[in-house]
Coordinates of C-alpha atoms and ligand atoms in Angstrom, one line a residue:
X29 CA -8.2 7.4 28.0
X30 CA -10.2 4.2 27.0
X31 CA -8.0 2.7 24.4
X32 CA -5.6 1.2 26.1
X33 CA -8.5 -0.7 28.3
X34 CA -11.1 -2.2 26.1
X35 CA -13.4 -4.2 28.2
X36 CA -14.5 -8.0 27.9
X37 CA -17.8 -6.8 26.7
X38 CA -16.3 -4.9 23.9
X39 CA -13.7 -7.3 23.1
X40 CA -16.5 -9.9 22.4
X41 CA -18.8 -7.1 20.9
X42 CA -15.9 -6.5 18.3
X43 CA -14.8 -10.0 17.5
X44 CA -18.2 -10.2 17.0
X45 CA -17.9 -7.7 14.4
X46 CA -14.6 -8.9 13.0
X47 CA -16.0 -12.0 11.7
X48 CA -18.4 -10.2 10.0
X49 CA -15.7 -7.3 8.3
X50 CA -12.3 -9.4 8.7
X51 CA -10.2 -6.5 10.4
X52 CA -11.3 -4.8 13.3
X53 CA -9.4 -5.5 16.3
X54 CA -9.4 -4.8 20.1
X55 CA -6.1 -4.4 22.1
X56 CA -6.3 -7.2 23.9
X57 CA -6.6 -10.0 21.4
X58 CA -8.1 -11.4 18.7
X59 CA -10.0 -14.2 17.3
X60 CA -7.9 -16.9 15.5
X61 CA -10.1 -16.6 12.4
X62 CA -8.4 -13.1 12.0
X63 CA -5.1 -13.9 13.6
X64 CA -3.8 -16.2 11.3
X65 CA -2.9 -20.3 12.3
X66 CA -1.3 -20.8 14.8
X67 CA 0.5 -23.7 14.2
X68 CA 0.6 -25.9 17.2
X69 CA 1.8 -28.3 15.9
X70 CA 5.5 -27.0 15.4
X71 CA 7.2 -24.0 16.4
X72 CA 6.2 -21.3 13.9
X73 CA 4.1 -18.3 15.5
X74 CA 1.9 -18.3 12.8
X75 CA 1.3 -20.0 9.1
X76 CA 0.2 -18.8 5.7
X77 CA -1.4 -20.7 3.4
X78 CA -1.1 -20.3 0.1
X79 CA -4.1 -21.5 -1.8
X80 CA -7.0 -21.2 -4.2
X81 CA -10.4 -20.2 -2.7
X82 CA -13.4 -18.3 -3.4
X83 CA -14.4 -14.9 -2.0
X84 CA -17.5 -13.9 -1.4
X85 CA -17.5 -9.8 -1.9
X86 CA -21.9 -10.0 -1.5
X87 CA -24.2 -12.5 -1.1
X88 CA -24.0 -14.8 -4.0
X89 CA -21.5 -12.5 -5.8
X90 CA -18.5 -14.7 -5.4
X91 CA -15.1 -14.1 -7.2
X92 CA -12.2 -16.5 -6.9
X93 CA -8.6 -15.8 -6.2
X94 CA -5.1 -17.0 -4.3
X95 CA -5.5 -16.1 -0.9
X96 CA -3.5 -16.5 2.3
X97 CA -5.4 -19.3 4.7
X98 CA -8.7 -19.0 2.7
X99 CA -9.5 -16.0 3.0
X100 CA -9.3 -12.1 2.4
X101 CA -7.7 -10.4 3.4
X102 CA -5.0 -12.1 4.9
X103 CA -5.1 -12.8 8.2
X104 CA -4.0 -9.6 10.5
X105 CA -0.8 -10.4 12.4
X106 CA 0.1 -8.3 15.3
X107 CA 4.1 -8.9 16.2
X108 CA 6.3 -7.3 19.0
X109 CA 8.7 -4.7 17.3
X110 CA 11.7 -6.6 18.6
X111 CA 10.5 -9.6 19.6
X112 CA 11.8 -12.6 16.6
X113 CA 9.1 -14.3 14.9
X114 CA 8.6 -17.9 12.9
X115 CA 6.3 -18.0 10.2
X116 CA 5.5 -20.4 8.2
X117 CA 4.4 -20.4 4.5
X118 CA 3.3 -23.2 2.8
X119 CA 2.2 -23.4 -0.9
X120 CA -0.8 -25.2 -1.9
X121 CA -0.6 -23.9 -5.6
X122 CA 1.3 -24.8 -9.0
X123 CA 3.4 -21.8 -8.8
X124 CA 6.7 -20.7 -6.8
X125 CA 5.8 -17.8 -4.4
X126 CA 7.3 -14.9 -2.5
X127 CA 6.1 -13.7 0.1
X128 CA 7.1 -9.5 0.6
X129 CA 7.2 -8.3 4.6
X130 CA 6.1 -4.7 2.6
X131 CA 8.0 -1.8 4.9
X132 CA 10.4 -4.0 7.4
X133 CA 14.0 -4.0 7.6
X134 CA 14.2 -7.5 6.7
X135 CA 17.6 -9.2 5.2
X136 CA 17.1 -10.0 1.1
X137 CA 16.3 -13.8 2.0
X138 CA 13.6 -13.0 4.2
X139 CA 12.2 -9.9 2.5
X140 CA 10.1 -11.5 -0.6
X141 CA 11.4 -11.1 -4.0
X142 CA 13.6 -13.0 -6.2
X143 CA 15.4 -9.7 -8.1
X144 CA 17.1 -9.5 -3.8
X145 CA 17.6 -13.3 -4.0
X146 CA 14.8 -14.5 -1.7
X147 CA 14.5 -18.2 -2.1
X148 CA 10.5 -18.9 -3.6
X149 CA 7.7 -20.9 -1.7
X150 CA 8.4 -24.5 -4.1
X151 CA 5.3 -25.7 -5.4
X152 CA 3.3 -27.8 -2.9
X153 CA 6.2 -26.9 -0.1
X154 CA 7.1 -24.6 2.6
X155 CA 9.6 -21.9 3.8
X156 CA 9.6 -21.5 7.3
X157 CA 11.2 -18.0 8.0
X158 CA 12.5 -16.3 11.0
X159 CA 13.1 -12.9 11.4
X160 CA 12.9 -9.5 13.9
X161 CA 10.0 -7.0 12.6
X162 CA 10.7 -3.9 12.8
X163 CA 10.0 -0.8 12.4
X164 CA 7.0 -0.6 14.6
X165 CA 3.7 0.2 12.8
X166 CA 1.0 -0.6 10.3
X167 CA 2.8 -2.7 7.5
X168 CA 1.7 -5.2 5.3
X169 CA 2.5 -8.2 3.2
X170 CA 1.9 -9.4 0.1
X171 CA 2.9 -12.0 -2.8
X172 CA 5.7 -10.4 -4.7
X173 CA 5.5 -12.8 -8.2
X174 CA 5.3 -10.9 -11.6
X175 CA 2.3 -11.1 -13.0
X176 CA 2.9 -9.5 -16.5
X177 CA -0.1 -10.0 -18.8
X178 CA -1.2 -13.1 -16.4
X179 CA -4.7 -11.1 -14.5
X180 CA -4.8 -13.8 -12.0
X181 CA -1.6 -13.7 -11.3
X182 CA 0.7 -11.4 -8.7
X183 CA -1.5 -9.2 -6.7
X184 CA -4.3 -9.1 -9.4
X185 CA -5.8 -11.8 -6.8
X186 CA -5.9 -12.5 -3.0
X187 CA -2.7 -12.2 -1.7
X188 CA -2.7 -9.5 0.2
X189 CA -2.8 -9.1 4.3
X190 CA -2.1 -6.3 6.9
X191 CA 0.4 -6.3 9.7
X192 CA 0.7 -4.6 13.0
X193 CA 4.3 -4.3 14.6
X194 CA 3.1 -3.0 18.2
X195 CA 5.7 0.1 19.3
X196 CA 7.3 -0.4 22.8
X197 CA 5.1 2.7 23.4
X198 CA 2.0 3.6 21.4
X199 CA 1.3 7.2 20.9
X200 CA -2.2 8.5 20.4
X201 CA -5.4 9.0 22.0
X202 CA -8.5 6.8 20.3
X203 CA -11.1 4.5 21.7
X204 CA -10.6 1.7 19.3
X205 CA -9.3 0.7 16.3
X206 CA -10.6 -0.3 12.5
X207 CA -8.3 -2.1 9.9
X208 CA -9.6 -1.7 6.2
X209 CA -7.8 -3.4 3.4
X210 CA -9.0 -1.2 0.0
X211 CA -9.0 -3.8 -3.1
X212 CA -11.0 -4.9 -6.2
X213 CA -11.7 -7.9 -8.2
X214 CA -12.1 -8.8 -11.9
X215 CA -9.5 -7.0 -13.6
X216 CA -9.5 -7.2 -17.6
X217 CA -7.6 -4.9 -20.1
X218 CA -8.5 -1.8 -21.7
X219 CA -6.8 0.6 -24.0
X220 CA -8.7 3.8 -24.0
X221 CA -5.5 5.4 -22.0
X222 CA -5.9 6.3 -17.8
X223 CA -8.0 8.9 -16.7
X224 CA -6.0 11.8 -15.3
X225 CA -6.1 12.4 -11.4
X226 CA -5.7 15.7 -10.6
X227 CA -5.5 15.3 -6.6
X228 CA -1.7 16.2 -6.3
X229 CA -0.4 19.7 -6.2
X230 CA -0.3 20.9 -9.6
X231 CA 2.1 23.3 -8.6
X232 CA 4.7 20.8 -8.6
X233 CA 4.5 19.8 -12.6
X234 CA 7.6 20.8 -14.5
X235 CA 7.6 21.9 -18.1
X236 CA 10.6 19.8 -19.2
X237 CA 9.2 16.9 -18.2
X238 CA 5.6 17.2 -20.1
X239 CA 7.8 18.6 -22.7
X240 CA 9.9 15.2 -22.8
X241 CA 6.8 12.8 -22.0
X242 CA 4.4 14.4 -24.3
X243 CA 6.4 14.7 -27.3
X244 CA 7.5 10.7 -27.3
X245 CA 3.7 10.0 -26.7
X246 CA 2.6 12.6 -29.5
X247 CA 5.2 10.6 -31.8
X248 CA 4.2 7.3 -30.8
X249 CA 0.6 7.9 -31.6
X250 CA 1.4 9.6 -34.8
X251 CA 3.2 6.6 -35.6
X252 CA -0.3 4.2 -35.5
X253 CA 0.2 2.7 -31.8
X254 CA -2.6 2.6 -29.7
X255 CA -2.6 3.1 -26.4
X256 CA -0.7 0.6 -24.2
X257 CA -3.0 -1.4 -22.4
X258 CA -4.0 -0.5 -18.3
X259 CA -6.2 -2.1 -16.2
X260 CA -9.7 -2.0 -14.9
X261 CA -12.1 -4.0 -12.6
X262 CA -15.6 -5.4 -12.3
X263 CA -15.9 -5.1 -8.1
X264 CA -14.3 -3.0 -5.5
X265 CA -14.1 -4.1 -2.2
X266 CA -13.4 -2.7 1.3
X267 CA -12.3 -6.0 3.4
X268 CA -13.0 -8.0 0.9
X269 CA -17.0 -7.0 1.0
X270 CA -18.7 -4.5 -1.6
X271 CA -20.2 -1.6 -0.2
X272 CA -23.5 -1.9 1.6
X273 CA -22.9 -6.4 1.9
X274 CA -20.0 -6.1 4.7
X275 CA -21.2 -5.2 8.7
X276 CA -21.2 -1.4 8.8
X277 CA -18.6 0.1 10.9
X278 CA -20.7 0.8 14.3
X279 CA -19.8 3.6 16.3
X280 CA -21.1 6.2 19.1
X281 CA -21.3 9.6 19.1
X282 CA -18.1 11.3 21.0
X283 CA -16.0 8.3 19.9
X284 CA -11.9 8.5 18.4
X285 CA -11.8 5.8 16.1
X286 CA -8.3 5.1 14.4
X287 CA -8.4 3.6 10.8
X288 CA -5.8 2.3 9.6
X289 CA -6.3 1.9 6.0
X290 CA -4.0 -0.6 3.4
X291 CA -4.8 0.0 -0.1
X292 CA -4.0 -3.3 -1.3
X293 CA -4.7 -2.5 -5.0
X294 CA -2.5 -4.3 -7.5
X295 CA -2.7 -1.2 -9.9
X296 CA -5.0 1.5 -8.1
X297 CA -5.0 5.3 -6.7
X298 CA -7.7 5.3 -3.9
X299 CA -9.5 7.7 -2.1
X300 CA -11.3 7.9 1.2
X301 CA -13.8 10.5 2.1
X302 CA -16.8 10.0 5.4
X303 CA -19.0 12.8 5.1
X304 CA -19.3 15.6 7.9
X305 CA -16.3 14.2 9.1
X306 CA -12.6 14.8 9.1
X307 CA -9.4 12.5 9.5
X308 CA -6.8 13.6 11.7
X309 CA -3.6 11.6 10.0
X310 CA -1.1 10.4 12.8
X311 CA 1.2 8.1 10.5
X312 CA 1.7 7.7 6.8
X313 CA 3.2 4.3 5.7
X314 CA 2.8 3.6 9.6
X315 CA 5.2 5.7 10.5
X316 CA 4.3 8.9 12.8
X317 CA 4.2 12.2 11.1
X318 CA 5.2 15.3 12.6
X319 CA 2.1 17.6 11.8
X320 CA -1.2 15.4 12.9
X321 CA -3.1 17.6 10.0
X322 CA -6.2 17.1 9.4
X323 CA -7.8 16.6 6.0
X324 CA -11.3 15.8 4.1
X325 CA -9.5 13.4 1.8
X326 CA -7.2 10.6 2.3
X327 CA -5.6 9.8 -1.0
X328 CA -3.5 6.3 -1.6
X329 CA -1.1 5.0 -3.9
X330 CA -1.1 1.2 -4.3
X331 CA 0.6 0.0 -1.1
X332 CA 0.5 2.9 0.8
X333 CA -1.3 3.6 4.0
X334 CA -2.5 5.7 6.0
X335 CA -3.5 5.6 9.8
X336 CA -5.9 8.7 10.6
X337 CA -8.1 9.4 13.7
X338 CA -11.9 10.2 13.3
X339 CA -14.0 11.9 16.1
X340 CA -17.2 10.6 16.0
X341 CA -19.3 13.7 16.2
X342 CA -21.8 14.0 13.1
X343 CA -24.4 10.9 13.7
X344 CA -26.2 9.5 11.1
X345 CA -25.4 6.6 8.9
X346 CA -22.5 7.4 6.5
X347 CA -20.3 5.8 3.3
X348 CA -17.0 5.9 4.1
X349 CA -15.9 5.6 0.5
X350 CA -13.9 6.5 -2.5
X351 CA -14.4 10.0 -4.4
X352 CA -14.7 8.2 -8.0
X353 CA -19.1 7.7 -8.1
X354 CA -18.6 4.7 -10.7
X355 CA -15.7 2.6 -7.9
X356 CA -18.0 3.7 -5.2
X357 CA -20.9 2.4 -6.7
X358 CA -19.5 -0.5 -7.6
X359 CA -18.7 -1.2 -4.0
X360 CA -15.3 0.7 -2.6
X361 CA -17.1 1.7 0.6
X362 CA -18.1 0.7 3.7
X363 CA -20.9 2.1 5.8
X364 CA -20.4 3.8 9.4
X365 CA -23.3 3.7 11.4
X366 CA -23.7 5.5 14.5
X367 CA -25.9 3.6 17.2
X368 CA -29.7 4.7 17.0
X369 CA -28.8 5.7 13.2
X370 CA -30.0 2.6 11.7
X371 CA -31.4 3.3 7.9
X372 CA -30.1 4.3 4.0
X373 CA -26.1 5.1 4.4
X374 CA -25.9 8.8 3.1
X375 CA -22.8 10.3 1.2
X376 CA -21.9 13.7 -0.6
X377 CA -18.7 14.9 -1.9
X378 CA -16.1 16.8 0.3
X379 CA -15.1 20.2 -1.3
X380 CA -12.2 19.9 -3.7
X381 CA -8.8 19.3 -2.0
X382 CA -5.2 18.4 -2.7
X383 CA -3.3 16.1 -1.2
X384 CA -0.1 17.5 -0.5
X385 CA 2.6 15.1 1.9
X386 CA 4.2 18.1 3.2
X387 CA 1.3 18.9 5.2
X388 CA 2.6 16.6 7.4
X389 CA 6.2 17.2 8.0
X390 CA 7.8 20.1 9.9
X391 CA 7.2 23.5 8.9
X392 CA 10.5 25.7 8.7
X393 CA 12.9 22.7 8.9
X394 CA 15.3 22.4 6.1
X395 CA 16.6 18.5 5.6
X396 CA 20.0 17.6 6.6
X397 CA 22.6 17.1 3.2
X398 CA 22.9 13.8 1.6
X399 CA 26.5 12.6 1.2
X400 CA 25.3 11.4 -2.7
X401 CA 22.5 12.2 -4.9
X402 CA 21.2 9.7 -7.4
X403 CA 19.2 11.3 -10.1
X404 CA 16.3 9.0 -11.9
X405 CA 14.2 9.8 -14.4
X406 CA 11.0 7.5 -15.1
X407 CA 9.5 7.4 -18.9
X408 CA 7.1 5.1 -21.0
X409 CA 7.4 3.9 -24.0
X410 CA 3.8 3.9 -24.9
X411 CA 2.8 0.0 -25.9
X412 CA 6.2 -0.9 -26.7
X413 CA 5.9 -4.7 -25.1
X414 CA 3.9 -6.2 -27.1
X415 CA 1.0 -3.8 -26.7
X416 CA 2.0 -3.0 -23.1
X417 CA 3.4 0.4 -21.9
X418 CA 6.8 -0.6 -21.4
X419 CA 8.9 1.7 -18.3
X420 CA 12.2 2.4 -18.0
X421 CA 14.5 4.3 -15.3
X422 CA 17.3 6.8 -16.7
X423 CA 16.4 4.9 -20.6
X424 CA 16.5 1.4 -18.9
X425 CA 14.0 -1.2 -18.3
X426 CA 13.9 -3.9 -15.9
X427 CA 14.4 -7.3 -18.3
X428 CA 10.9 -9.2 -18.6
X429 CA 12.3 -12.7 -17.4
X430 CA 15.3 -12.5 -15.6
X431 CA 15.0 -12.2 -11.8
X432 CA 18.7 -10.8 -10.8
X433 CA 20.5 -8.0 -12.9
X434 CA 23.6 -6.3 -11.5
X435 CA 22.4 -2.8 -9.5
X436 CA 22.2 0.4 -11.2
X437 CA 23.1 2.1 -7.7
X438 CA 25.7 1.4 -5.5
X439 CA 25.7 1.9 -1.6
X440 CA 28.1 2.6 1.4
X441 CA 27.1 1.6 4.4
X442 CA 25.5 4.0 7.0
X443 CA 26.1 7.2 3.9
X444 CA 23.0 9.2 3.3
X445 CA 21.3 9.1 0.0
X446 CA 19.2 12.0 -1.8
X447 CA 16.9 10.0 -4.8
X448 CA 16.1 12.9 -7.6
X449 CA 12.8 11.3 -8.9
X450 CA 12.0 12.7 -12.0
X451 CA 8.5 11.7 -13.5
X452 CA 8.5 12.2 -17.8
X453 CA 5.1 10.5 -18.3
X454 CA 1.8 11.9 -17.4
X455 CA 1.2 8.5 -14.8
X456 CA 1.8 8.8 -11.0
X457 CA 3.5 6.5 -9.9
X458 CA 3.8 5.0 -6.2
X459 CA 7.4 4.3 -5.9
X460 CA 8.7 1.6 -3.2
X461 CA 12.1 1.2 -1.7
X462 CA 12.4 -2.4 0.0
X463 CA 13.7 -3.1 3.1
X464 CA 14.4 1.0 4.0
X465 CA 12.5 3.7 4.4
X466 CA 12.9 7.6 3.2
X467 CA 12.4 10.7 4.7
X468 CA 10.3 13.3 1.9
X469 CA 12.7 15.9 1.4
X470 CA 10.6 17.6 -2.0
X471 CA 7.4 17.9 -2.9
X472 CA 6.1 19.4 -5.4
X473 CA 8.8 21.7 -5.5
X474 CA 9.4 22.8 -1.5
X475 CA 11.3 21.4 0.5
X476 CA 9.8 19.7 3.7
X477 CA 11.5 17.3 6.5
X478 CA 9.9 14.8 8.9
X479 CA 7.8 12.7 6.8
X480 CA 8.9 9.0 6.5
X481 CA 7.6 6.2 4.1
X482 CA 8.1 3.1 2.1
X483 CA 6.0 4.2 -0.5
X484 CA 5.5 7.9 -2.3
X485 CA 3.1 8.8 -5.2
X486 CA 5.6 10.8 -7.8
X487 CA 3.0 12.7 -10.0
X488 CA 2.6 13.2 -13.8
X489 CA 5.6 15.1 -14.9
X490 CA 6.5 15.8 -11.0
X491 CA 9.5 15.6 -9.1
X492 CA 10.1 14.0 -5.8
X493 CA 12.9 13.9 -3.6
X494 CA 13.5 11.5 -0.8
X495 CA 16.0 10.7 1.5
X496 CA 17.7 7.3 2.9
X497 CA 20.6 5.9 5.5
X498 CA 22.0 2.8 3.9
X499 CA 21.7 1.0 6.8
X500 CA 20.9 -2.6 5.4
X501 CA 23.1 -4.3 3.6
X502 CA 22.1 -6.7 0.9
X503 CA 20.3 -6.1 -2.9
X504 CA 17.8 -3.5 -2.5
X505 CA 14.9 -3.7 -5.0
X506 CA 13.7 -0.4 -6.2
X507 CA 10.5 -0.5 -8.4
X508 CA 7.0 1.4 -9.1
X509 CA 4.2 -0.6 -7.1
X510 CA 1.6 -0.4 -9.9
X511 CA 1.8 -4.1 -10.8
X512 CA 1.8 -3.1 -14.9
X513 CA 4.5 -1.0 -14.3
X514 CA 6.6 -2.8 -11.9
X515 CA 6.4 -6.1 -14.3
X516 CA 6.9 -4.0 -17.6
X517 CA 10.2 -3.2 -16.5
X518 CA 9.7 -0.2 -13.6
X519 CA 12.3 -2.0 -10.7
X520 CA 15.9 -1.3 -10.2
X521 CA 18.4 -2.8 -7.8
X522 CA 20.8 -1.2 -5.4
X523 CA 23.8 -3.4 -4.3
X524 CA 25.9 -2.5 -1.1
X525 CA 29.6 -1.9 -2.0
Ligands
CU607 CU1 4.3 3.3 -12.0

């Protein structure tokens, strides 16, 4: 296999390229511009930035946001899963920071958020933090500041960058390897209510729950509230470039190129379709699935990702881009272009498909009993915060400005958990457990094994279940990832006892 052995040629070829799209990357290195600082002058591996700085998503089209070293997205940094690293972040801007290491098994004053206790960024100061990543894999991180009805705030802007934990051993055959961060621009409020996604099994919706979230909607309505507000944007970007203004992805015919795909959306569900072509998922959340399915569609909460191999073997020159025409057209795409395929990118819809997470987990495995089960149920009070939707877990919501409560859950150390997610509004929400990751255990109503994540999409009126090992001791925050939600009171804490 080739991938382990990219040449000098290509390496230069694809640094080449990287300047152009930000994120692709060889094995054997990459260019400081992508790589982050590193800060010779002291002893931290690498340095984040903090600041305010335009972004050019097309020529001329330039939006302005907080970024981390100028730039989006973030810089890529590679670490060594076991090998401690020193980063430091420095904040150029008016506004304490935190900095979440999204999907590591980081302590509560390394991991990035004040409801844990991490210490901020001060104002015009640094942190300097050192810490072991792990697990291996695709990760990410981003700013972790509430943002409530403040759009250029939290990760409404720039802050957002990948990270790749190398594995002792990597697993997979590809030739190379293409990072694509999925995020858009201009957001502004709207209260016409979200359109309905109807990508997730439907089989999986449960009549007590529409029962529950329909009837406190239907009364809320009656009673003269609008709509609460959500969000929508001007520009979508893939690496930071609208679609058709970034360097096309250039490939060969016969080539196994691994994407691995962030979507770094403050509030979004994504989707990625190439046409004539199919992606061969080998790790959700960056962790290795058991089944290496392959599907048409790759389908994203905010935060998750998804790393999926594509064979080469359709030339022409294609958009890579999301299923929704109007995000597409206004830029969430990026072109592949096969060598000798030069000329108008082409795209058509894949045939209608559901994304359904058990398709990657064992078949006939049933998962192992929890010691406890904590049940949850999620529910809106349609524009009850001032206009905003405000969200609440088993009838409680996350208080709008204090930054510590005392945990709802309580954990023993190295005791399995069972989560009972139960969704009572018609919203999916992409719910994130810091600093641990689950193993699916439910989906849409079967049970499945094998699949581990950081982040799952609960659907409208669905129920999840998901499996832990309290194996990291410290306040464990526990929140939806769509910004609104997460900042209009979606987040819990877990405490060890
Ligand atoms: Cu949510």
């Amino acid at each position: 296999m080739r991938e382990r052995q990219a040449s000098r040629r290509d390496f230069l070829r694809l640094a080449a390229m990287a300047a152009g799209t930000g994120l692709v990357s060889p094995r054997i290195g990459w260019p400081a511009a992508i790589a982050g600082t590193p800060a010779s002058e002291s002893k931290a591996d690498y340095t984040l930035r903090i600041t305010a700085s335009p972004i050019e998503i097309a020529p001329k089209r330039i939006v302005s946001g907080i970024t981390y070293n100028g730039q989006f997205p973030g810089p890529l940094l590679r670490f060594k899963e076991g090998t401690p690293v020193t980063v430091e972040v420095q904040n150029e801007t008016d506004t304490p920071e935190q900095l979440h290491w999204h999907g590591q098994f980081v302590s509560p004053e390394v991991d990035g958020a004040a409801e844990e206790g991490t210490p901020y960024i001060p104002v015009h100061g640094t942190r300097r933090i050192t810490f072991t990543p792990r697990p291996s894999g695709f990760r990410f991180y981003h700013t972790h500041n509430r943002a409530g009805a403040d759009l250029r705030a939290g990760q409404y802007g720039g802050q957002v960058g990948p990270v790749y934990i190398e594995p002792k051993n990597e697993p997979g055959h590809y030739d190379r390897e293409v990072f694509l961060v999925l995020k858009e621009f201009e957001p502004s409020f709207g209260q016409g209510g979200d359109m309905a996604q109807n990508f997730l099994p439907p089989s999986g919706k449960i009549e007590e729950l529409e029962t529950v979230g329909e009837s406190s909607m239907k009364t809320s309505l009656a009673e003269g509230m609008p709509y609460g507000y959500e969000v929508g944007y001007r520009y979508f970007t893939i690496n930071g470039r609208m679609l058709g203004h970034g360097e096309p992805i250039r490939v060969k015919r016969g080539e196994r190129v691994l994407f691995n795909v962030l979507n770094g959306s403050a509030t979004e569900i994504r989707s990625l379709a190439l046409p004539g072509h199919s992606f061969k998922v080998i790790a959700l959340d960056g962790n290795l699935v058991p089944t290496s399915a392959e599907v048409p569609v790759l389908w994203f909460g905010t935060a998750e990702r998804i790393s999926a191999i594509v064979e080469m073997n359709h030339p022409g020159s294609w958009i890579l881009g999301d299923l929704a025409d109007e995000d597409r057209n206004h830029g969430m795409g990026i072109v592949v272009e096969y060598a000798g395929h030069a000329g108008k990118p082409a795209w058509f819809a894949p045939k209608p498909f559901h994304w359904n997470y058990s398709h990657f987990g064992k078949t006939g495995a049933s998962p192992v009993e929890p010691d406890e089960t904590f049940d949850m149920t999620f529910a809106k009070q349609n524009a009850a915060e001032k206009g905003f939707n405000r969200w609440t877990i088993n009838g409680t919501a996350y208080p709008m400005e204090q930054r510590i409560v005392p945990a709802s859950f309580h954990l023993k150390y190295g005791r399995r958990y069972r989560l009972r997610m139960r969704n009572a509004s018609d919203d999916i929400h992409p719910i994130h457990l810091h600093r641990h990751s689950f193993e699916l255990t439910k989906v849409a109503g079967v049970q499945t094994t094998g699949v581990t994540k950081d982040v799952v999409m609960v659907g409208g009126y669905q129920e999840v279940e998901v499996d832990f090992i309290a194996d990291n001791p410290g306040l464990t925050l526990f929140h939806c990832h769509q910004q609104l939600h997460m900042d209009y009171g979606f987040m819990t804490l877990f405490d060890y006892i």
